[in-house]
Structures are given as structure tokens and as C-alpha cells.
PDB file of C-alpha atoms in Angstrom:
ATOM      1  CA  UNK A   9    -131.113-154.203  21.645  1.00 49.00           C
ATOM      2  CA  UNK A  10    -130.078-157.520  23.327  1.00 46.00           C
ATOM      3  CA  UNK A  11    -129.929-157.289  27.126  1.00 46.00           C
ATOM      4  CA  UNK A  12    -126.576-159.093  27.171  1.00 46.00           C
ATOM      5  CA  UNK A  13    -124.890-156.600  24.847  1.00 45.00           C
ATOM      6  CA  UNK A  14    -122.311-154.049  25.992  1.00 46.00           C
ATOM      7  CA  UNK A  15    -124.190-151.314  24.129  1.00 48.00           C
ATOM      8  CA  UNK A  16    -127.318-152.003  26.179  1.00 47.00           C
ATOM      9  CA  UNK A  17    -125.518-151.643  29.485  1.00 45.00           C
ATOM     10  CA  UNK A  18    -123.570-148.587  28.332  1.00 49.00           C
ATOM     11  CA  UNK A  19    -126.816-146.841  27.363  1.00 51.00           C
ATOM     12  CA  UNK A  20    -128.354-147.807  30.699  1.00 49.00           C
ATOM     13  CA  UNK A  21    -125.415-146.837  32.883  1.00 50.00           C
ATOM     14  CA  UNK A  22    -124.644-143.647  30.927  1.00 48.00           C
ATOM     15  CA  UNK A  23    -127.958-142.097  29.794  1.00 49.00           C
ATOM     16  CA  UNK A  24    -127.595-139.258  27.317  1.00 42.00           C
ATOM     17  CA  UNK A  25    -129.696-136.938  29.468  1.00 39.00           C
ATOM     18  CA  UNK A  26    -127.075-136.881  32.208  1.00 41.00           C
ATOM     19  CA  UNK A  27    -124.507-134.079  32.171  1.00 40.00           C
ATOM     20  CA  UNK A  28    -121.154-135.427  30.886  1.00 39.00           C
ATOM     21  CA  UNK A  29    -119.294-133.461  33.565  1.00 46.00           C
ATOM     22  CA  UNK A  30    -120.817-135.522  36.385  1.00 53.00           C
ATOM     23  CA  UNK A  31    -122.138-138.896  35.316  1.00 55.00           C
ATOM     24  CA  UNK A  32    -124.003-140.725  38.082  1.00 60.00           C
ATOM     25  CA  UNK A  33    -125.224-144.282  38.300  1.00 60.00           C
ATOM     26  CA  UNK A  34    -128.958-144.398  39.013  1.00 57.00           C
ATOM     27  CA  UNK A  35    -130.117-146.834  41.660  1.00 56.00           C
ATOM     28  CA  UNK A  36    -132.361-148.650  39.166  1.00 58.00           C
ATOM     29  CA  UNK A  37    -129.550-149.044  36.633  1.00 58.00           C
ATOM     30  CA  UNK A  38    -127.186-150.268  39.320  1.00 60.00           C
ATOM     31  CA  UNK A  39    -129.655-152.856  40.592  1.00 57.00           C
ATOM     32  CA  UNK A  40    -130.264-154.163  37.073  1.00 58.00           C
ATOM     33  CA  UNK A  41    -126.546-154.278  36.390  1.00 57.00           C
ATOM     34  CA  UNK A  42    -125.858-156.185  39.597  1.00 56.00           C
ATOM     35  CA  UNK A  43    -128.657-158.609  38.803  1.00 52.00           C
ATOM     36  CA  UNK A  44    -127.197-159.241  35.353  1.00 51.00           C
ATOM     37  CA  UNK A  45    -123.503-159.532  36.162  1.00 53.00           C
ATOM     38  CA  UNK A  46    -122.742-159.855  39.859  1.00 47.00           C
ATOM     39  CA  UNK A  47    -126.026-160.004  41.737  1.00 46.00           C
ATOM     40  CA  UNK A  48    -125.959-163.757  42.106  1.00 48.00           C
ATOM     41  CA  UNK A  49    -122.359-163.889  43.356  1.00 50.00           C
ATOM     42  CA  UNK A  50    -123.078-163.043  46.990  1.00 50.00           C
ATOM     43  CA  UNK A  51    -126.048-165.430  47.169  1.00 51.00           C
ATOM     44  CA  UNK A  52    -123.906-168.206  45.694  1.00 50.00           C
ATOM     45  CA  UNK A  53    -121.250-167.534  48.322  1.00 51.00           C
ATOM     46  CA  UNK A  54    -123.893-167.640  51.048  1.00 52.00           C
ATOM     47  CA  UNK A  55    -125.042-171.022  49.742  1.00 52.00           C
ATOM     48  CA  UNK A  56    -121.432-172.183  49.819  1.00 52.00           C
ATOM     49  CA  UNK A  57    -121.152-171.019  53.425  1.00 53.00           C
ATOM     50  CA  UNK A  58    -124.257-173.000  54.335  1.00 52.00           C
ATOM     51  CA  UNK A  59    -122.835-176.111  52.672  1.00 51.00           C
ATOM     52  CA  UNK A  60    -119.551-175.649  54.512  1.00 53.00           C
ATOM     53  CA  UNK A  61    -121.356-175.217  57.825  1.00 52.00           C
ATOM     54  CA  UNK A  62    -123.244-178.446  57.194  1.00 51.00           C
ATOM     55  CA  UNK A  63    -120.007-180.259  56.448  1.00 49.00           C
ATOM     56  CA  UNK A  64    -118.463-178.938  59.651  1.00 52.00           C
ATOM     57  CA  UNK A  65    -121.390-180.187  61.705  1.00 49.00           C
ATOM     58  CA  UNK A  66    -121.114-183.628  60.153  1.00 46.00           C
ATOM     59  CA  UNK A  67    -117.366-183.694  60.730  1.00 45.00           C
ATOM     60  CA  UNK A  68    -116.468-183.713  57.051  1.00 45.00           C
ATOM     61  CA  UNK A  69    -113.181-182.175  55.975  1.00 43.00           C
ATOM     62  CA  UNK A  70    -113.486-178.849  54.162  1.00 40.00           C
ATOM     63  CA  UNK A  71    -111.172-178.205  51.275  1.00 44.00           C
ATOM     64  CA  UNK A  72    -109.061-175.081  51.531  1.00 46.00           C
ATOM     65  CA  UNK A  73    -110.458-173.541  48.364  1.00 42.00           C
ATOM     66  CA  UNK A  74    -114.081-173.701  49.611  1.00 36.00           C
ATOM     67  CA  UNK A  75    -113.532-172.101  53.007  1.00 51.00           C
ATOM     68  CA  UNK A  76    -115.571-169.001  53.718  1.00 72.00           C
ATOM     69  CA  UNK A  77    -114.213-165.630  52.608  1.00 79.00           C
ATOM     70  CA  UNK A  78    -115.014-162.492  54.631  1.00 87.00           C
ATOM     71  CA  UNK A  79    -118.120-160.653  53.477  1.00 89.00           C
ATOM     72  CA  UNK A  80    -116.201-157.435  52.795  1.00 87.00           C
ATOM     73  CA  UNK A  81    -113.965-159.308  50.325  1.00 88.00           C
ATOM     74  CA  UNK A  82    -116.981-160.670  48.467  1.00 90.00           C
ATOM     75  CA  UNK A  83    -118.441-157.181  48.477  1.00 91.00           C
ATOM     76  CA  UNK A  84    -115.150-155.911  47.040  1.00 89.00           C
ATOM     77  CA  UNK A  85    -115.481-158.474  44.238  1.00 90.00           C
ATOM     78  CA  UNK A  86    -118.899-157.060  43.382  1.00 89.00           C
ATOM     79  CA  UNK A  87    -117.569-153.499  43.497  1.00 89.00           C
ATOM     80  CA  UNK A  88    -114.693-154.487  41.225  1.00 88.00           C
ATOM     81  CA  UNK A  89    -117.173-155.660  38.589  1.00 88.00           C
ATOM     82  CA  UNK A  90    -118.974-152.320  38.796  1.00 87.00           C
ATOM     83  CA  UNK A  91    -115.793-150.235  38.565  1.00 86.00           C
ATOM     84  CA  UNK A  92    -114.573-152.175  35.537  1.00 84.00           C
ATOM     85  CA  UNK A  93    -117.841-151.519  33.714  1.00 84.00           C
ATOM     86  CA  UNK A  94    -118.195-147.755  34.196  1.00 83.00           C
ATOM     87  CA  UNK A  95    -116.252-144.805  32.850  1.00 84.00           C
ATOM     88  CA  UNK A  96    -113.810-142.685  34.884  1.00 82.00           C
ATOM     89  CA  UNK A  97    -115.600-139.736  36.474  1.00 83.00           C
ATOM     90  CA  UNK A  98    -118.772-141.695  37.162  1.00 87.00           C
ATOM     91  CA  UNK A  99    -120.284-141.005  40.583  1.00 89.00           C
ATOM     92  CA  UNK A 100    -121.459-144.038  42.520  1.00 89.00           C
ATOM     93  CA  UNK A 101    -124.778-144.006  44.384  1.00 89.00           C
ATOM     94  CA  UNK A 102    -124.778-142.843  47.995  1.00 88.00           C
ATOM     95  CA  UNK A 103    -123.547-145.283  50.642  1.00 88.00           C
ATOM     96  CA  UNK A 104    -127.045-146.253  51.854  1.00 90.00           C
ATOM     97  CA  UNK A 105    -128.289-146.924  48.309  1.00 90.00           C
ATOM     98  CA  UNK A 106    -125.165-148.807  47.270  1.00 90.00           C
ATOM     99  CA  UNK A 107    -125.221-150.912  50.447  1.00 90.00           C
ATOM    100  CA  UNK A 108    -128.870-151.832  49.855  1.00 90.00           C
ATOM    101  CA  UNK A 109    -128.160-152.728  46.225  1.00 88.00           C
ATOM    102  CA  UNK A 110    -125.343-155.056  47.301  1.00 88.00           C
ATOM    103  CA  UNK A 111    -127.292-156.480  50.228  1.00 90.00           C
ATOM    104  CA  UNK A 112    -124.679-155.582  52.850  1.00 91.00           C
ATOM    105  CA  UNK A 113    -124.343-153.171  55.761  1.00 92.00           C
ATOM    106  CA  UNK A 114    -122.784-149.736  55.342  1.00 91.00           C
ATOM    107  CA  UNK A 115    -119.894-150.810  57.587  1.00 91.00           C
ATOM    108  CA  UNK A 116    -119.131-153.763  55.290  1.00 91.00           C
ATOM    109  CA  UNK A 117    -119.417-151.521  52.238  1.00 91.00           C
ATOM    110  CA  UNK A 118    -116.981-148.972  53.702  1.00 89.00           C
ATOM    111  CA  UNK A 119    -114.445-151.706  54.429  1.00 88.00           C
ATOM    112  CA  UNK A 120    -114.695-152.941  50.845  1.00 89.00           C
ATOM    113  CA  UNK A 121    -114.475-149.417  49.423  1.00 88.00           C
ATOM    114  CA  UNK A 122    -111.292-148.709  51.386  1.00 85.00           C
ATOM    115  CA  UNK A 123    -109.549-151.388  49.301  1.00 82.00           C
ATOM    116  CA  UNK A 124    -110.185-149.405  46.115  1.00 84.00           C
ATOM    117  CA  UNK A 125    -109.576-146.070  47.814  1.00 80.00           C
ATOM    118  CA  UNK A 126    -106.072-147.198  48.817  1.00 75.00           C
ATOM    119  CA  UNK A 127    -105.432-148.292  45.232  1.00 74.00           C
ATOM    120  CA  UNK A 128    -106.585-144.922  43.926  1.00 74.00           C
ATOM    121  CA  UNK A 129    -109.458-146.536  42.012  1.00 80.00           C
ATOM    122  CA  UNK A 130    -112.108-144.381  43.690  1.00 82.00           C
ATOM    123  CA  UNK A 131    -112.040-141.007  45.434  1.00 79.00           C
ATOM    124  CA  UNK A 132    -114.405-140.066  48.243  1.00 77.00           C
ATOM    125  CA  UNK A 133    -115.134-136.374  48.800  1.00 75.00           C
ATOM    126  CA  UNK A 134    -117.080-135.203  51.819  1.00 71.00           C
ATOM    127  CA  UNK A 135    -120.360-133.644  50.724  1.00 76.00           C
ATOM    128  CA  UNK A 136    -119.728-134.474  47.057  1.00 78.00           C
ATOM    129  CA  UNK A 137    -119.755-138.259  46.788  1.00 84.00           C
ATOM    130  CA  UNK A 138    -117.587-141.089  45.518  1.00 87.00           C
ATOM    131  CA  UNK A 139    -116.393-141.147  41.935  1.00 84.00           C
ATOM    132  CA  UNK A 140    -114.429-143.609  39.822  1.00 85.00           C
ATOM    133  CA  UNK A 141    -110.927-142.643  38.700  1.00 79.00           C
ATOM    134  CA  UNK A 142    -108.754-143.868  35.881  1.00 74.00           C
ATOM    135  CA  UNK A 143    -106.560-146.845  36.647  1.00 71.00           C
ATOM    136  CA  UNK A 144    -103.531-145.327  38.416  1.00 69.00           C
ATOM    137  CA  UNK A 145    -100.022-145.651  37.051  1.00 75.00           C
ATOM    138  CA  UNK A 146     -97.895-148.282  38.755  1.00 80.00           C
ATOM    139  CA  UNK A 147     -94.220-147.636  39.509  1.00 83.00           C
ATOM    140  CA  UNK A 148     -92.838-151.073  38.717  1.00 84.00           C
ATOM    141  CA  UNK A 149     -89.105-151.347  39.361  1.00 86.00           C
ATOM    142  CA  UNK A 150     -86.258-153.336  40.796  1.00 88.00           C
ATOM    143  CA  UNK A 151     -84.609-151.945  43.911  1.00 88.00           C
ATOM    144  CA  UNK A 152     -81.037-153.047  43.277  1.00 90.00           C
ATOM    145  CA  UNK A 153     -80.120-149.468  42.296  1.00 90.00           C
ATOM    146  CA  UNK A 154     -80.718-146.552  44.664  1.00 92.00           C
ATOM    147  CA  UNK A 155     -83.060-144.085  42.919  1.00 92.00           C
ATOM    148  CA  UNK A 156     -85.550-141.460  44.021  1.00 91.00           C
ATOM    149  CA  UNK A 157     -89.290-141.727  43.452  1.00 91.00           C
ATOM    150  CA  UNK A 158     -89.023-138.682  41.197  1.00 91.00           C
ATOM    151  CA  UNK A 159     -86.604-140.478  38.860  1.00 91.00           C
ATOM    152  CA  UNK A 160     -88.662-143.670  38.855  1.00 90.00           C
ATOM    153  CA  UNK A 161     -91.834-141.739  38.045  1.00 89.00           C
ATOM    154  CA  UNK A 162     -90.134-139.717  35.314  1.00 88.00           C
ATOM    155  CA  UNK A 163     -89.089-142.942  33.615  1.00 87.00           C
ATOM    156  CA  UNK A 164     -92.734-143.945  33.053  1.00 84.00           C
ATOM    157  CA  UNK A 165     -93.969-140.427  32.323  1.00 85.00           C
ATOM    158  CA  UNK A 166     -95.765-140.017  35.646  1.00 85.00           C
ATOM    159  CA  UNK A 167     -95.817-136.474  37.028  1.00 85.00           C
ATOM    160  CA  UNK A 168     -95.276-136.290  40.786  1.00 90.00           C
ATOM    161  CA  UNK A 169     -95.157-133.341  43.155  1.00 90.00           C
ATOM    162  CA  UNK A 170     -94.386-132.625  46.795  1.00 91.00           C
ATOM    163  CA  UNK A 171     -97.015-131.945  49.434  1.00 90.00           C
ATOM    164  CA  UNK A 172     -97.114-131.417  53.219  1.00 91.00           C
ATOM    165  CA  UNK A 173     -93.445-130.410  53.254  1.00 90.00           C
ATOM    166  CA  UNK A 174     -92.090-129.873  56.764  1.00 91.00           C
ATOM    167  CA  UNK A 175     -88.472-129.052  57.633  1.00 89.00           C
ATOM    168  CA  UNK A 176     -87.316-128.775  61.236  1.00 90.00           C
ATOM    169  CA  UNK A 177     -83.967-128.590  62.982  1.00 89.00           C
ATOM    170  CA  UNK A 178     -83.131-130.645  66.049  1.00 89.00           C
ATOM    171  CA  UNK A 179     -80.296-132.473  67.791  1.00 88.00           C
ATOM    172  CA  UNK A 180     -79.675-136.208  67.786  1.00 87.00           C
ATOM    173  CA  UNK A 181     -81.614-138.344  70.257  1.00 87.00           C
ATOM    174  CA  UNK A 182     -79.914-140.778  72.638  1.00 86.00           C
ATOM    175  CA  UNK A 183     -80.912-143.683  70.403  1.00 85.00           C
ATOM    176  CA  UNK A 184     -79.495-141.993  67.304  1.00 86.00           C
ATOM    177  CA  UNK A 185     -76.237-141.248  69.113  1.00 85.00           C
ATOM    178  CA  UNK A 186     -75.859-144.945  69.946  1.00 80.00           C
ATOM    179  CA  UNK A 187     -76.916-146.297  66.550  1.00 82.00           C
ATOM    180  CA  UNK A 188     -75.145-143.893  64.204  1.00 83.00           C
ATOM    181  CA  UNK A 189     -72.208-142.713  66.289  1.00 78.00           C
ATOM    182  CA  UNK A 190     -73.205-139.116  65.659  1.00 82.00           C
ATOM    183  CA  UNK A 191     -71.571-136.526  67.906  1.00 78.00           C
ATOM    184  CA  UNK A 192     -73.492-135.334  70.933  1.00 79.00           C
ATOM    185  CA  UNK A 193     -75.256-132.074  70.064  1.00 79.00           C
ATOM    186  CA  UNK A 194     -74.814-132.607  66.305  1.00 82.00           C
ATOM    187  CA  UNK A 195     -77.336-130.346  64.478  1.00 87.00           C
ATOM    188  CA  UNK A 196     -79.755-132.464  62.440  1.00 90.00           C
ATOM    189  CA  UNK A 197     -82.445-131.599  59.931  1.00 90.00           C
ATOM    190  CA  UNK A 198     -85.615-133.686  59.663  1.00 93.00           C
ATOM    191  CA  UNK A 199     -87.499-133.373  56.380  1.00 93.00           C
ATOM    192  CA  UNK A 200     -90.922-134.954  55.933  1.00 94.00           C
ATOM    193  CA  UNK A 201     -93.010-134.750  52.786  1.00 94.00           C
ATOM    194  CA  UNK A 202     -95.799-136.440  50.870  1.00 95.00           C
ATOM    195  CA  UNK A 203     -95.381-137.570  47.267  1.00 94.00           C
ATOM    196  CA  UNK A 204     -98.447-136.830  45.149  1.00 92.00           C
ATOM    197  CA  UNK A 205     -99.059-138.703  41.901  1.00 87.00           C
ATOM    198  CA  UNK A 206    -101.958-137.608  39.700  1.00 79.00           C
ATOM    199  CA  UNK A 207    -103.122-135.428  42.571  1.00 81.00           C
ATOM    200  CA  UNK A 208    -103.334-138.102  45.261  1.00 84.00           C
ATOM    201  CA  UNK A 209    -100.904-139.096  48.035  1.00 89.00           C
ATOM    202  CA  UNK A 210     -98.919-142.242  47.240  1.00 91.00           C
ATOM    203  CA  UNK A 211     -95.925-142.071  49.615  1.00 95.00           C
ATOM    204  CA  UNK A 212     -94.836-140.389  52.843  1.00 97.00           C
ATOM    205  CA  UNK A 213     -91.080-139.865  53.290  1.00 97.00           C
ATOM    206  CA  UNK A 214     -88.946-138.768  56.241  1.00 96.00           C
ATOM    207  CA  UNK A 215     -85.231-137.913  55.910  1.00 95.00           C
ATOM    208  CA  UNK A 216     -83.010-137.296  58.949  1.00 94.00           C
ATOM    209  CA  UNK A 217     -79.468-136.117  58.249  1.00 91.00           C
ATOM    210  CA  UNK A 218     -76.704-133.861  59.611  1.00 89.00           C
ATOM    211  CA  UNK A 219     -77.301-130.212  58.761  1.00 88.00           C
ATOM    212  CA  UNK A 220     -73.801-129.868  57.322  1.00 86.00           C
ATOM    213  CA  UNK A 221     -74.743-132.098  54.371  1.00 84.00           C
ATOM    214  CA  UNK A 222     -77.665-129.938  53.223  1.00 80.00           C
ATOM    215  CA  UNK A 223     -77.485-127.055  50.723  1.00 70.00           C
ATOM    216  CA  UNK A 224     -78.919-123.690  51.695  1.00 68.00           C
ATOM    217  CA  UNK A 225     -82.104-123.962  49.602  1.00 64.00           C
ATOM    218  CA  UNK A 226     -83.263-127.028  51.561  1.00 68.00           C
ATOM    219  CA  UNK A 227     -82.579-125.452  54.937  1.00 61.00           C
ATOM    220  CA  UNK A 228     -84.445-122.314  53.902  1.00 61.00           C
ATOM    221  CA  UNK A 229     -87.619-124.269  53.098  1.00 59.00           C
ATOM    222  CA  UNK A 230     -87.560-123.568  49.342  1.00 64.00           C
ATOM    223  CA  UNK A 231     -86.818-127.201  48.544  1.00 70.00           C
ATOM    224  CA  UNK A 232     -89.465-129.150  46.562  1.00 71.00           C
ATOM    225  CA  UNK A 233     -87.511-132.069  45.114  1.00 77.00           C
ATOM    226  CA  UNK A 234     -85.720-135.192  46.324  1.00 87.00           C
ATOM    227  CA  UNK A 235     -83.219-135.211  49.194  1.00 88.00           C
ATOM    228  CA  UNK A 236     -81.632-138.328  47.715  1.00 90.00           C
ATOM    229  CA  UNK A 237     -81.118-136.668  44.320  1.00 89.00           C
ATOM    230  CA  UNK A 238     -79.413-133.717  46.003  1.00 86.00           C
ATOM    231  CA  UNK A 239     -77.026-136.026  47.868  1.00 87.00           C
ATOM    232  CA  UNK A 240     -76.276-138.143  44.788  1.00 88.00           C
ATOM    233  CA  UNK A 241     -75.400-135.073  42.720  1.00 85.00           C
ATOM    234  CA  UNK A 242     -72.808-133.814  45.199  1.00 83.00           C
ATOM    235  CA  UNK A 243     -69.169-134.886  45.245  1.00 81.00           C
ATOM    236  CA  UNK A 244     -68.876-134.700  49.027  1.00 83.00           C
ATOM    237  CA  UNK A 245     -69.406-136.762  51.007  1.00 86.00           C
ATOM    238  CA  UNK A 246     -68.771-139.703  48.705  1.00 90.00           C
ATOM    239  CA  UNK A 247     -71.626-142.184  49.110  1.00 92.00           C
ATOM    240  CA  UNK A 248     -70.943-145.881  49.431  1.00 92.00           C
ATOM    241  CA  UNK A 249     -73.974-148.043  50.202  1.00 93.00           C
ATOM    242  CA  UNK A 250     -77.570-147.960  51.415  1.00 95.00           C
ATOM    243  CA  UNK A 251     -78.744-150.643  53.832  1.00 94.00           C
ATOM    244  CA  UNK A 252     -82.517-151.072  53.697  1.00 95.00           C
ATOM    245  CA  UNK A 253     -84.982-152.914  55.908  1.00 95.00           C
ATOM    246  CA  UNK A 254     -88.255-153.742  54.108  1.00 95.00           C
ATOM    247  CA  UNK A 255     -91.448-154.756  55.873  1.00 95.00           C
ATOM    248  CA  UNK A 256     -95.216-154.224  55.971  1.00 94.00           C
ATOM    249  CA  UNK A 257     -96.684-151.993  58.672  1.00 96.00           C
ATOM    250  CA  UNK A 258    -100.036-150.634  59.784  1.00 93.00           C
ATOM    251  CA  UNK A 259    -100.484-146.911  59.243  1.00 93.00           C
ATOM    252  CA  UNK A 260    -100.091-144.843  62.405  1.00 95.00           C
ATOM    253  CA  UNK A 261    -102.487-141.914  62.953  1.00 94.00           C
ATOM    254  CA  UNK A 262     -99.838-139.445  61.718  1.00 95.00           C
ATOM    255  CA  UNK A 263     -98.973-141.403  58.575  1.00 95.00           C
ATOM    256  CA  UNK A 264    -102.656-142.086  57.852  1.00 92.00           C
ATOM    257  CA  UNK A 265    -103.392-138.357  58.078  1.00 92.00           C
ATOM    258  CA  UNK A 266    -100.668-137.501  55.553  1.00 94.00           C
ATOM    259  CA  UNK A 267    -101.683-140.246  53.115  1.00 91.00           C
ATOM    260  CA  UNK A 268    -105.432-139.652  53.610  1.00 86.00           C
ATOM    261  CA  UNK A 269    -106.100-143.282  54.488  1.00 83.00           C
ATOM    262  CA  UNK A 270    -107.544-145.092  57.488  1.00 80.00           C
ATOM    263  CA  UNK A 271    -105.453-145.704  60.584  1.00 86.00           C
ATOM    264  CA  UNK A 272    -104.270-149.317  60.535  1.00 87.00           C
ATOM    265  CA  UNK A 273    -104.283-149.661  56.732  1.00 86.00           C
ATOM    266  CA  UNK A 274    -101.423-151.795  55.408  1.00 87.00           C
ATOM    267  CA  UNK A 275     -98.396-150.017  53.937  1.00 92.00           C
ATOM    268  CA  UNK A 276     -95.061-151.054  52.471  1.00 94.00           C
ATOM    269  CA  UNK A 277     -92.318-149.628  54.705  1.00 97.00           C
ATOM    270  CA  UNK A 278     -88.620-149.019  53.994  1.00 97.00           C
ATOM    271  CA  UNK A 279     -86.169-147.943  56.684  1.00 96.00           C
ATOM    272  CA  UNK A 280     -82.797-147.117  55.138  1.00 96.00           C
ATOM    273  CA  UNK A 281     -79.330-145.958  56.163  1.00 95.00           C
ATOM    274  CA  UNK A 282     -77.198-144.217  53.535  1.00 95.00           C
ATOM    275  CA  UNK A 283     -73.473-144.513  54.324  1.00 93.00           C
ATOM    276  CA  UNK A 284     -70.441-142.602  53.124  1.00 92.00           C
ATOM    277  CA  UNK A 285     -67.184-144.364  52.242  1.00 91.00           C
ATOM    278  CA  UNK A 286     -65.911-143.354  55.677  1.00 89.00           C
ATOM    279  CA  UNK A 287     -68.733-145.311  57.327  1.00 89.00           C
ATOM    280  CA  UNK A 288     -70.759-142.262  58.436  1.00 89.00           C
ATOM    281  CA  UNK A 289     -74.558-142.375  58.253  1.00 91.00           C
ATOM    282  CA  UNK A 290     -75.371-139.509  55.885  1.00 91.00           C
ATOM    283  CA  UNK A 291     -79.143-139.989  55.699  1.00 93.00           C
ATOM    284  CA  UNK A 292     -81.554-142.035  57.811  1.00 95.00           C
ATOM    285  CA  UNK A 293     -84.899-142.437  56.040  1.00 96.00           C
ATOM    286  CA  UNK A 294     -88.398-143.748  56.665  1.00 97.00           C
ATOM    287  CA  UNK A 295     -90.517-144.374  53.555  1.00 97.00           C
ATOM    288  CA  UNK A 296     -94.184-145.413  53.543  1.00 97.00           C
ATOM    289  CA  UNK A 297     -95.647-146.574  50.220  1.00 95.00           C
ATOM    290  CA  UNK A 298     -99.276-147.153  49.261  1.00 88.00           C
ATOM    291  CA  UNK A 299     -99.922-150.617  47.783  1.00 82.00           C
ATOM    292  CA  UNK A 300    -101.241-150.484  44.237  1.00 77.00           C
ATOM    293  CA  UNK A 301     -98.996-147.602  43.182  1.00 82.00           C
ATOM    294  CA  UNK A 302     -95.633-149.282  43.776  1.00 86.00           C
ATOM    295  CA  UNK A 303     -94.434-152.755  42.850  1.00 86.00           C
ATOM    296  CA  UNK A 304     -90.848-153.382  43.904  1.00 89.00           C
ATOM    297  CA  UNK A 305     -88.881-156.508  43.087  1.00 87.00           C
ATOM    298  CA  UNK A 306     -85.334-157.837  43.398  1.00 87.00           C
ATOM    299  CA  UNK A 307     -83.449-159.503  40.556  1.00 86.00           C
ATOM    300  CA  UNK A 308     -81.353-162.138  42.346  1.00 84.00           C
ATOM    301  CA  UNK A 309     -78.303-163.592  40.638  1.00 83.00           C
ATOM    302  CA  UNK A 310     -77.628-167.306  40.383  1.00 88.00           C
ATOM    303  CA  UNK A 311     -74.358-168.178  42.201  1.00 85.00           C
ATOM    304  CA  UNK A 312     -71.497-169.231  39.948  1.00 79.00           C
ATOM    305  CA  UNK A 313     -69.769-172.463  40.929  1.00 70.00           C
TER     306      UNK A 313
END
């Protein structure tokens, strides 16, 4: 069987003697695979770094495309090649073995693996190991129309569920009184929840709204759906517009805990204010989205002269 054939590598990476319920890459197979497909990539990059360093010392201008890339990014490139060539459910070697095979430190390997963990491409389980998942669904949508994650997911056949639901009552803070012109002592309800897609956290949502606008099932804690869908289905109050501020943020310890990511990981963040026709803020929301699961875009119209 030719060494360059796909059948050769499939038989090497997935030996028939291994249980199909937990396929694992052997260290020998992984080293051979890296040698064949990606093993030379890191050494080539190191040679490029040496050339660049020499040019810097001699005062030569370095072109933008040949500047050095961080080692964790090059390690991520090598990992990407591995993940694309193995089947979902495959367990990767342990961190020490995988780091040695790639020629990097465990710290560099962890940083590279976090990229794929955030995308849902791999799952790490304490005491079990790291396994490869199927490519996650991507919620790809314009944001001109106000819709819940549940509706967006349903459109592409993606099943989502609610996790870490927390509902608490409180009164408006001084800042909220100034910003939203809510009455002093107005009873508010704060609802936080995690959206799970294919069993993994993909978004963390917080809704803050006057208690008078919530139906009894939400206030009782039996609610498992979308606050936005509940508000849109009601006749009163009549909703008018939703102003939204969109930015990228680093995950705080609390958000990281809910999304099962590292503190400081990059997230897409929406802060929104849903107004009634009377100008009252009906719902103030904070939404944190994992990159790789969501792709939002805006369809901008060309002005008519």
C-alpha cells in the first residue's frame, strides 16, 4: 500500500484492533503522520525566523508576510492538520506525548488547543482525555431582524437547550435609574442562562426587565425558553425598537465559568435595550457568544439618490 495514500494513513491512525467506541491515536502513528504531513512545517518556520533575524541584524526590510508568527499559532496549524485527518470520537495522545510529538512545550500546546476548544472542535475531560468532535453547526445570520437564538437555531435544524438558569428579583440600581428612567424601587427580575448546542455551551445571556412584564411561569422558575420570544408574542407592551452595541470582550471569571472556557478568552458581546412605543426600556440584555458557533452580519442598503 503506497505510503502517500489515504488508505494507508487511515489504517495506521485507526487500527482494527482498537475498540470503535474509543479510538485513540498511538504515539508512533501520530509521529509518523506528523512527519509525513506537518512535521516539517514548524522546522520551516524556525528557518524562516532565523532568516528574518539575520535580515534584522543587517538592517534589511522585512516584508509583512514573512514576519514571525507566534509559536502557539504554528502549533495550532499542526493540530488543525491532525484534526482534519481523524474521525470524530478519536482520542488524542496525552498532553506530554502530544507536546513531544509537536516539539513544543505543554504550555504552548494548551494555548493552541484552547483555540479548537473554543470552536467546539475538541473536548477536554478531566481524567478521561481530549477527543475530537464533529464540526459544530454555525448559526450564520443577519442581525437586521430581532430574533432569539432558539429561532435562529431551529431554522438550521440545530437543537439547543437551556443550562445554568438563574432567576432573581431585585430593585433597580442607581445607574439603571439614571439610564432607563425606571422608578425608584421598581421590582426587577434578572434572568441569566447558558445556551447549549449539541451539549456544549455556546452563549451566556442575561436579561434584566421590570417584573410586571413577565408571565407567572418565568417568575416561578419553570421557564426554559427565550425571554425575547415571550415578549414578542405578547400584545402589551407594544415593542418598537432594539438598540444594540456590539463589541469584542475578554471573558470575565464568571462568564468563563458558565461557558467552560478560559478567563480572558475573546467573546462577541451584545448589549441591547428593547424599547416600547412609549419609550420605556422593557428589557436590558447582555449576550456573550462563542466565536466559531455564531457568524453575524449586516446587510447594508445602498442609499438612493
